[in-house]
Every structure is written in structure tokens, then in C-alpha cells.
Amino acid sequence: YGVYDGHGPFGHDVSDMARVTLVKLFMQHPKRATDTEAVFMEVFLETQKILQAAPKERIPDVNTSGTTCTMAYHDMVRQTLTVAHVGDSRSVIGKRKAKTGDYEDVLELTIDHKPNLEKERKRIESAKPPGRVVFDGYYNHRVFAQNGMYPGLNMSRALGDVIAHQEAGLTAEPDVCTIDLKVERAKHPELTLLLCTDGVWEFIESKAATELVSTFDKALPACERLSKESWDRWMADSDNEISDDITALMVSL
């Protein structure tokens, strides 16, 4: 499973190529089931190399365009879930004891890769060449090159964005985690996985999102309702009726 959130003038092209490339590399890897975390690390970095070398007819400009990526691999034999991500497309699991009950807990599988996080800021500032983290005066901390006011990204990891990788400390190295679903199901038989772009999480907390989708028996209407709720909150907050991209994916584990 995966969600991608493109940014920049050709973010849609970058996200599309990243989606195709990552899935292909991962599914063809002979160790994907036995060394999943290492394989995710490898294929993210390899995808970045492929994106950087993409012909202009495929991606007209990958220098200033990129994408987030959050991927999850559900190994049904080993009953594990491995999640790898760059950027701020969040993944969570809602946990409850029965279909009729409320979600009792939410397990955050990812941490948004934001430049103001101490770990990310230190990595950016110690990169070669180093980047800078600057508050934009409104809502976000952004990443800039040491000697220029570019690229100004509000995330610290992404695919694509060649200039940011070369001059501002961005990386395509994912954070990866694995959870044992057998252990989780022992206490909470009902587990619901959500992968959503930040257009969902801007105004909806993780627990509220899992509770909202729990009222549906099927994933499609649940995701449609979550997306609509996200849209409505964007419209209520914006004088100019502007919304971020909204993508929601739900899986019953």
C-alpha cells in the first residue's frame, strides 16, 4: 500500500514515476519478505537515483519538484506490517477490541519529517554541503541552501527535489518500522490502517480519523467520508477556499 503527495511544478510527474518505480523495485527484490526494512531502505535510495536521471519527456524538471512517499508492506504469512516513509504523509493504526466499540488507542507508525524536528535540523545543518532551517514567519519552518533563499521546502525528506538534495540537506533515506500484528491483535482484534497525505492531517487528529472511518463497513465510503470531512475543514478555515491535496487509504488488517 502507498500514498504519494507531489509538490512543485511537476510534482504529479514525480509522484507518478516514484509510485511505479518503488513498487516495481520492491516487488522484484528477492529479499523483500526476509529483510523488508533493508529492502525498503535500498529501493527508496535507488528510486531517488532513477528520478534524478529521468528524461525530460518523463519529468520536465525534477530539480524543483518532488513527492512524499509512505509505503506499507503487509506480510500475511509472518503477520507483520512494515512501513517506510519520507515526508509528511502519515500512517496510523486504530485499535479496538470489537467492531461495536470505540477505538481505544492509536498507534502512530510515522513521524512527519519536518525541518524543525531537532533530529532533522541537526542532520540538515551537518550535511555536506549544509542546509539551513528558517521559520517563514507564518506557519512553517523551511529548508534553504546555505547561501540562497531556495528551495524553501517545508519538509526535510522527500523523493525528487534534486537541488534540495544537493544543496540543502534533503534526503530520500526513509524511516522504517515493523510491527508484529500477532502481538497487536492479542489485545485489539480489530486493527485499521490509515495512510493519508497531510491534507487530511492538517485539521484532523489521528484518533478522530480512525473513529470516523470506524463507522463504515467498507474502505471506499470510509475514505470518501474522511476526505470530505478534511475538505470541509479546509474550506471553513480558508478565506480563499484553498485546500491541500487530500488522499486517504484505509486497510482492515
mmCIF file of C-alpha atoms in Angstrom:
data_model
loop_
_atom_site.group_PDB
_atom_site.id
_atom_site.type_symbol
_atom_site.label_atom_id
_atom_site.label_comp_id
_atom_site.label_asym_id
_atom_site.label_seq_id
_atom_site.Cartn_x
_atom_site.Cartn_y
_atom_site.Cartn_z
ATOM 1 C CA TYR A 1 0.000 0.000 0.000
ATOM 2 C CA GLY A 2 1.218 3.553 -0.571
ATOM 3 C CA VAL A 3 0.363 7.234 -0.760
ATOM 4 C CA TYR A 4 2.329 9.963 -2.514
ATOM 5 C CA ASP A 5 1.946 13.731 -2.317
ATOM 6 C CA GLY A 6 3.703 15.645 -5.077
ATOM 7 C CA HIS A 7 4.869 19.248 -4.797
ATOM 8 C CA GLY A 8 6.435 21.748 -7.148
ATOM 9 C CA PRO A 9 5.509 22.437 -10.783
ATOM 10 C CA PHE A 10 5.911 18.789 -11.832
ATOM 11 C CA GLY A 11 5.151 17.061 -8.557
ATOM 12 C CA HIS A 12 2.439 14.997 -10.236
ATOM 13 C CA ASP A 13 5.029 13.555 -12.637
ATOM 14 C CA VAL A 14 7.500 12.837 -9.843
ATOM 15 C CA SER A 15 4.885 11.135 -7.667
ATOM 16 C CA ASP A 16 3.660 9.012 -10.570
ATOM 17 C CA MET A 17 7.153 7.860 -11.533
ATOM 18 C CA ALA A 18 8.084 7.268 -7.891
ATOM 19 C CA ARG A 19 4.972 5.135 -7.409
ATOM 20 C CA VAL A 20 5.713 2.936 -10.409
ATOM 21 C CA THR A 21 9.436 2.667 -9.682
ATOM 22 C CA LEU A 22 9.216 1.951 -5.956
ATOM 23 C CA VAL A 23 6.583 -0.742 -6.290
ATOM 24 C CA LYS A 24 8.454 -2.434 -9.137
ATOM 25 C CA LEU A 25 11.811 -2.404 -7.334
ATOM 26 C CA PHE A 26 10.292 -3.615 -4.082
ATOM 27 C CA MET A 27 8.162 -6.411 -5.524
ATOM 28 C CA GLN A 28 11.036 -7.698 -7.673
ATOM 29 C CA HIS A 29 13.523 -7.752 -4.791
ATOM 30 C CA PRO A 30 14.323 -11.338 -3.722
ATOM 31 C CA LYS A 31 14.680 -10.373 -0.037
ATOM 32 C CA ARG A 32 11.534 -8.289 0.360
ATOM 33 C CA ALA A 33 9.922 -10.844 2.692
ATOM 34 C CA THR A 34 13.030 -11.817 4.676
ATOM 35 C CA ASP A 35 14.765 -8.443 5.100
ATOM 36 C CA THR A 36 11.949 -5.994 4.472
ATOM 37 C CA GLU A 37 13.339 -2.973 6.294
ATOM 38 C CA ALA A 38 16.693 -3.129 4.495
ATOM 39 C CA VAL A 39 14.943 -3.620 1.156
ATOM 40 C CA PHE A 40 12.771 -0.548 1.732
ATOM 41 C CA MET A 41 15.890 1.483 2.527
ATOM 42 C CA GLU A 42 17.578 0.253 -0.633
ATOM 43 C CA VAL A 43 14.688 0.817 -3.028
ATOM 44 C CA PHE A 44 13.932 4.339 -1.770
ATOM 45 C CA LEU A 45 17.531 5.402 -2.409
ATOM 46 C CA GLU A 46 17.605 3.623 -5.761
ATOM 47 C CA THR A 47 14.350 5.328 -6.756
ATOM 48 C CA GLN A 48 15.927 8.696 -5.974
ATOM 49 C CA LYS A 49 18.788 7.906 -8.371
ATOM 50 C CA ILE A 50 16.326 6.907 -11.080
ATOM 51 C CA LEU A 51 14.283 10.085 -10.590
ATOM 52 C CA GLN A 52 17.399 12.249 -10.830
ATOM 53 C CA ALA A 53 18.239 10.633 -14.164
ATOM 54 C CA ALA A 54 14.681 10.798 -15.527
ATOM 55 C CA PRO A 55 14.434 12.105 -19.113
ATOM 56 C CA LYS A 56 12.738 15.480 -19.532
ATOM 57 C CA GLU A 57 9.918 13.949 -21.559
ATOM 58 C CA ARG A 58 9.050 11.920 -18.427
ATOM 59 C CA ILE A 59 9.658 14.652 -15.820
ATOM 60 C CA PRO A 60 10.320 18.099 -17.355
ATOM 61 C CA ASP A 61 12.012 19.383 -14.176
ATOM 62 C CA VAL A 62 12.876 17.198 -11.186
ATOM 63 C CA ASN A 63 15.211 19.860 -9.765
ATOM 64 C CA THR A 64 12.411 21.742 -8.015
ATOM 65 C CA SER A 65 9.676 19.104 -7.934
ATOM 66 C CA GLY A 66 9.311 16.146 -5.614
ATOM 67 C CA THR A 67 6.995 13.934 -3.634
ATOM 68 C CA THR A 68 6.412 12.448 -0.220
ATOM 69 C CA CYS A 69 6.020 8.683 -0.012
ATOM 70 C CA THR A 70 4.589 6.413 2.658
ATOM 71 C CA MET A 71 4.573 2.694 1.851
ATOM 72 C CA ALA A 72 3.347 -0.246 3.902
ATOM 73 C CA TYR A 73 4.076 -3.928 3.301
ATOM 74 C CA HIS A 74 1.670 -6.366 4.947
ATOM 75 C CA ASP A 75 3.284 -9.790 5.229
ATOM 76 C CA MET A 76 0.286 -12.058 5.787
ATOM 77 C CA VAL A 77 2.444 -15.135 6.351
ATOM 78 C CA ARG A 78 4.608 -13.629 9.084
ATOM 79 C CA GLN A 79 1.762 -11.359 10.203
ATOM 80 C CA THR A 80 3.889 -8.241 10.240
ATOM 81 C CA LEU A 81 3.453 -4.739 8.874
ATOM 82 C CA THR A 82 6.473 -2.740 7.726
ATOM 83 C CA VAL A 83 6.120 0.958 6.970
ATOM 84 C CA ALA A 84 8.685 3.183 5.251
ATOM 85 C CA HIS A 85 8.267 6.899 4.610
ATOM 86 C CA VAL A 86 9.802 10.186 3.578
ATOM 87 C CA GLY A 87 7.879 13.417 4.097
ATOM 88 C CA ASP A 88 4.677 14.142 5.974
ATOM 89 C CA SER A 89 2.129 11.647 4.640
ATOM 90 C CA ARG A 90 1.228 10.000 7.931
ATOM 91 C CA SER A 91 0.364 6.386 8.704
ATOM 92 C CA VAL A 92 -1.537 5.257 11.818
ATOM 93 C CA ILE A 93 -3.316 2.178 13.120
ATOM 94 C CA GLY A 94 -6.576 2.425 15.032
ATOM 95 C CA LYS A 95 -7.034 -0.325 17.623
ATOM 96 C CA ARG A 96 -10.235 -1.611 19.235
ATOM 97 C CA LYS A 97 -11.471 -4.819 20.845
ATOM 98 C CA ALA A 98 -14.648 -5.250 18.786
ATOM 99 C CA LYS A 99 -16.423 -3.749 15.793
ATOM 100 C CA THR A 100 -19.083 -2.288 18.042
ATOM 101 C CA GLY A 101 -16.629 -0.498 20.315
ATOM 102 C CA ASP A 102 -14.806 2.802 20.032
ATOM 103 C CA TYR A 103 -11.153 2.896 19.089
ATOM 104 C CA GLU A 104 -9.248 2.645 22.349
ATOM 105 C CA ASP A 105 -5.837 3.604 21.060
ATOM 106 C CA VAL A 106 -3.975 4.850 18.011
ATOM 107 C CA LEU A 107 -0.516 3.672 17.031
ATOM 108 C CA GLU A 108 1.460 6.312 15.128
ATOM 109 C CA LEU A 109 3.609 4.473 12.589
ATOM 110 C CA THR A 110 5.326 7.546 11.150
ATOM 111 C CA ILE A 111 6.672 10.871 12.349
ATOM 112 C CA ASP A 112 6.208 13.786 9.963
ATOM 113 C CA HIS A 113 9.594 14.743 8.534
ATOM 114 C CA LYS A 114 9.583 18.437 9.396
ATOM 115 C CA PRO A 115 12.719 20.641 9.408
ATOM 116 C CA ASN A 116 12.094 21.961 12.923
ATOM 117 C CA LEU A 117 12.425 18.498 14.496
ATOM 118 C CA GLU A 118 15.749 18.504 16.328
ATOM 119 C CA LYS A 119 16.938 15.293 14.673
ATOM 120 C CA GLU A 120 16.109 16.601 11.207
ATOM 121 C CA ARG A 121 17.505 20.082 11.800
ATOM 122 C CA LYS A 122 20.831 18.676 13.022
ATOM 123 C CA ARG A 123 21.065 16.375 10.013
ATOM 124 C CA ILE A 124 20.325 19.228 7.601
ATOM 125 C CA GLU A 125 22.825 21.571 9.228
ATOM 126 C CA SER A 126 25.570 18.917 9.254
ATOM 127 C CA ALA A 127 25.014 17.786 5.662
ATOM 128 C CA LYS A 128 27.698 18.326 3.012
ATOM 129 C CA PRO A 129 27.009 20.978 1.900
ATOM 130 C CA PRO A 130 24.894 22.072 4.874
ATOM 131 C CA GLY A 131 21.393 23.459 4.579
ATOM 132 C CA ARG A 132 19.527 25.947 6.764
ATOM 133 C CA VAL A 133 16.215 25.743 8.614
ATOM 134 C CA VAL A 134 14.320 29.050 8.693
ATOM 135 C CA PHE A 135 10.878 29.914 10.072
ATOM 136 C CA ASP A 136 8.817 31.510 7.292
ATOM 137 C CA GLY A 137 7.023 33.938 9.610
ATOM 138 C CA TYR A 138 3.647 32.274 9.116
ATOM 139 C CA TYR A 139 3.228 28.584 9.888
ATOM 140 C CA ASN A 140 6.207 26.541 8.715
ATOM 141 C CA HIS A 141 9.916 26.016 9.127
ATOM 142 C CA ARG A 142 11.515 25.617 5.711
ATOM 143 C CA VAL A 143 14.738 24.223 4.282
ATOM 144 C CA PHE A 144 17.077 26.548 2.394
ATOM 145 C CA ALA A 145 20.512 26.267 0.818
ATOM 146 C CA GLN A 146 23.335 27.762 2.853
ATOM 147 C CA ASN A 147 23.814 30.733 0.546
ATOM 148 C CA GLY A 148 20.431 31.189 -1.083
ATOM 149 C CA MET A 149 16.713 31.591 -0.474
ATOM 150 C CA TYR A 150 15.775 28.311 -2.149
ATOM 151 C CA PRO A 151 14.220 25.718 -2.258
ATOM 152 C CA GLY A 152 12.050 26.628 0.768
ATOM 153 C CA LEU A 153 10.547 23.182 1.338
ATOM 154 C CA ASN A 154 8.512 22.620 4.496
ATOM 155 C CA MET A 155 9.694 19.005 4.811
ATOM 156 C CA SER A 156 13.105 17.517 5.469
ATOM 157 C CA ARG A 157 12.891 14.303 3.429
ATOM 158 C CA ALA A 158 11.407 13.640 0.003
ATOM 159 C CA LEU A 159 11.922 11.947 -3.333
ATOM 160 C CA GLY A 160 12.928 14.120 -6.286
ATOM 161 C CA ASP A 161 13.861 17.730 -5.409
ATOM 162 C CA VAL A 162 17.374 17.342 -6.806
ATOM 163 C CA ILE A 163 18.554 20.844 -5.877
ATOM 164 C CA ALA A 164 17.357 20.411 -2.297
ATOM 165 C CA HIS A 165 19.211 17.096 -2.084
ATOM 166 C CA GLN A 166 22.403 18.561 -3.499
ATOM 167 C CA GLU A 167 22.440 21.934 -1.727
ATOM 168 C CA ALA A 168 20.085 21.966 1.266
ATOM 169 C CA GLY A 169 20.489 18.680 3.143
ATOM 170 C CA LEU A 170 17.338 16.913 1.967
ATOM 171 C CA THR A 171 17.472 13.107 1.908
ATOM 172 C CA ALA A 172 15.482 10.252 0.373
ATOM 173 C CA GLU A 173 16.501 7.867 3.156
ATOM 174 C CA PRO A 174 13.277 6.623 4.755
ATOM 175 C CA ASP A 175 12.424 5.945 8.348
ATOM 176 C CA VAL A 176 11.306 2.318 8.567
ATOM 177 C CA CYS A 177 9.475 0.409 11.291
ATOM 178 C CA THR A 178 7.951 -3.055 11.656
ATOM 179 C CA ILE A 179 5.161 -4.110 13.996
ATOM 180 C CA ASP A 180 4.089 -7.621 14.934
ATOM 181 C CA LEU A 181 0.383 -7.865 14.161
ATOM 182 C CA LYS A 182 0.019 -11.016 16.258
ATOM 183 C CA VAL A 183 1.027 -9.050 19.344
ATOM 184 C CA GLU A 184 -1.304 -6.166 18.485
ATOM 185 C CA ARG A 185 -4.263 -8.463 17.766
ATOM 186 C CA ALA A 186 -3.867 -10.228 21.104
ATOM 187 C CA LYS A 187 -5.250 -7.117 22.806
ATOM 188 C CA HIS A 188 -7.101 -5.462 19.934
ATOM 189 C CA PRO A 189 -8.530 -7.900 17.336
ATOM 190 C CA GLU A 190 -9.804 -5.016 15.196
ATOM 191 C CA LEU A 191 -6.932 -3.103 13.558
ATOM 192 C CA THR A 192 -7.441 -0.418 10.915
ATOM 193 C CA LEU A 193 -4.545 1.038 8.945
ATOM 194 C CA LEU A 194 -4.744 4.571 7.573
ATOM 195 C CA LEU A 195 -2.260 6.142 5.167
ATOM 196 C CA CYS A 196 -3.115 9.751 4.316
ATOM 197 C CA THR A 197 -1.462 12.822 2.870
ATOM 198 C CA ASP A 198 -1.090 15.895 5.061
ATOM 199 C CA GLY A 199 -4.235 17.399 3.579
ATOM 200 C CA VAL A 200 -6.105 15.040 5.908
ATOM 201 C CA TRP A 201 -3.956 15.572 8.989
ATOM 202 C CA GLU A 202 -3.898 19.377 8.844
ATOM 203 C CA PHE A 203 -7.209 19.627 10.715
ATOM 204 C CA ILE A 204 -7.981 16.071 11.873
ATOM 205 C CA GLU A 205 -6.148 14.287 14.675
ATOM 206 C CA SER A 206 -5.156 10.648 14.246
ATOM 207 C CA LYS A 207 -7.680 9.262 16.754
ATOM 208 C CA ALA A 208 -10.511 11.329 15.286
ATOM 209 C CA ALA A 209 -9.701 9.994 11.822
ATOM 210 C CA THR A 210 -9.750 6.363 12.944
ATOM 211 C CA GLU A 211 -13.004 6.886 14.826
ATOM 212 C CA LEU A 212 -14.608 8.482 11.768
ATOM 213 C CA VAL A 213 -13.758 5.596 9.414
ATOM 214 C CA SER A 214 -14.837 3.030 12.031
ATOM 215 C CA THR A 215 -18.484 3.844 11.321
ATOM 216 C CA PHE A 216 -18.187 2.273 7.852
ATOM 217 C CA ASP A 217 -18.092 -1.393 6.848
ATOM 218 C CA LYS A 218 -16.150 -0.789 3.625
ATOM 219 C CA ALA A 219 -12.991 1.164 2.871
ATOM 220 C CA LEU A 220 -14.182 3.218 -0.110
ATOM 221 C CA PRO A 221 -17.078 5.063 1.573
ATOM 222 C CA ALA A 222 -14.929 5.445 4.700
ATOM 223 C CA CYS A 223 -12.142 7.142 2.738
ATOM 224 C CA GLU A 224 -14.640 9.282 0.851
ATOM 225 C CA ARG A 225 -16.142 10.464 4.130
ATOM 226 C CA LEU A 226 -12.731 11.190 5.658
ATOM 227 C CA SER A 227 -11.676 13.099 2.547
ATOM 228 C CA LYS A 228 -14.921 15.100 2.528
ATOM 229 C CA GLU A 229 -14.525 15.967 6.206
ATOM 230 C CA SER A 230 -10.964 17.114 5.519
ATOM 231 C CA TRP A 231 -12.134 19.235 2.584
ATOM 232 C CA ASP A 232 -14.907 20.835 4.618
ATOM 233 C CA ARG A 233 -12.453 21.806 7.349
ATOM 234 C CA TRP A 234 -10.088 23.329 4.813
ATOM 235 C CA MET A 235 -12.942 25.377 3.356
ATOM 236 C CA ALA A 236 -14.058 26.549 6.796
ATOM 237 C CA ASP A 237 -10.531 27.674 7.641
ATOM 238 C CA SER A 238 -9.643 29.326 4.326
ATOM 239 C CA ASP A 239 -10.955 32.700 3.161
ATOM 240 C CA ASN A 240 -9.818 31.869 -0.365
ATOM 241 C CA GLU A 241 -11.339 28.361 -0.448
ATOM 242 C CA ILE A 242 -7.920 26.754 -0.806
ATOM 243 C CA SER A 243 -7.285 23.118 0.071
ATOM 244 C CA ASP A 244 -4.172 20.997 0.121
ATOM 245 C CA ASP A 245 -4.128 17.720 -1.813
ATOM 246 C CA ILE A 246 -6.169 15.076 0.016
ATOM 247 C CA THR A 247 -5.568 11.332 -0.343
ATOM 248 C CA ALA A 248 -6.771 8.674 2.103
ATOM 249 C CA LEU A 249 -6.162 4.920 2.081
ATOM 250 C CA MET A 250 -7.712 2.503 4.580
ATOM 251 C CA VAL A 251 -6.970 -1.180 5.164
ATOM 252 C CA SER A 252 -8.532 -3.585 7.667
ATOM 253 C CA LEU A 253 -5.621 -5.673 8.914
#
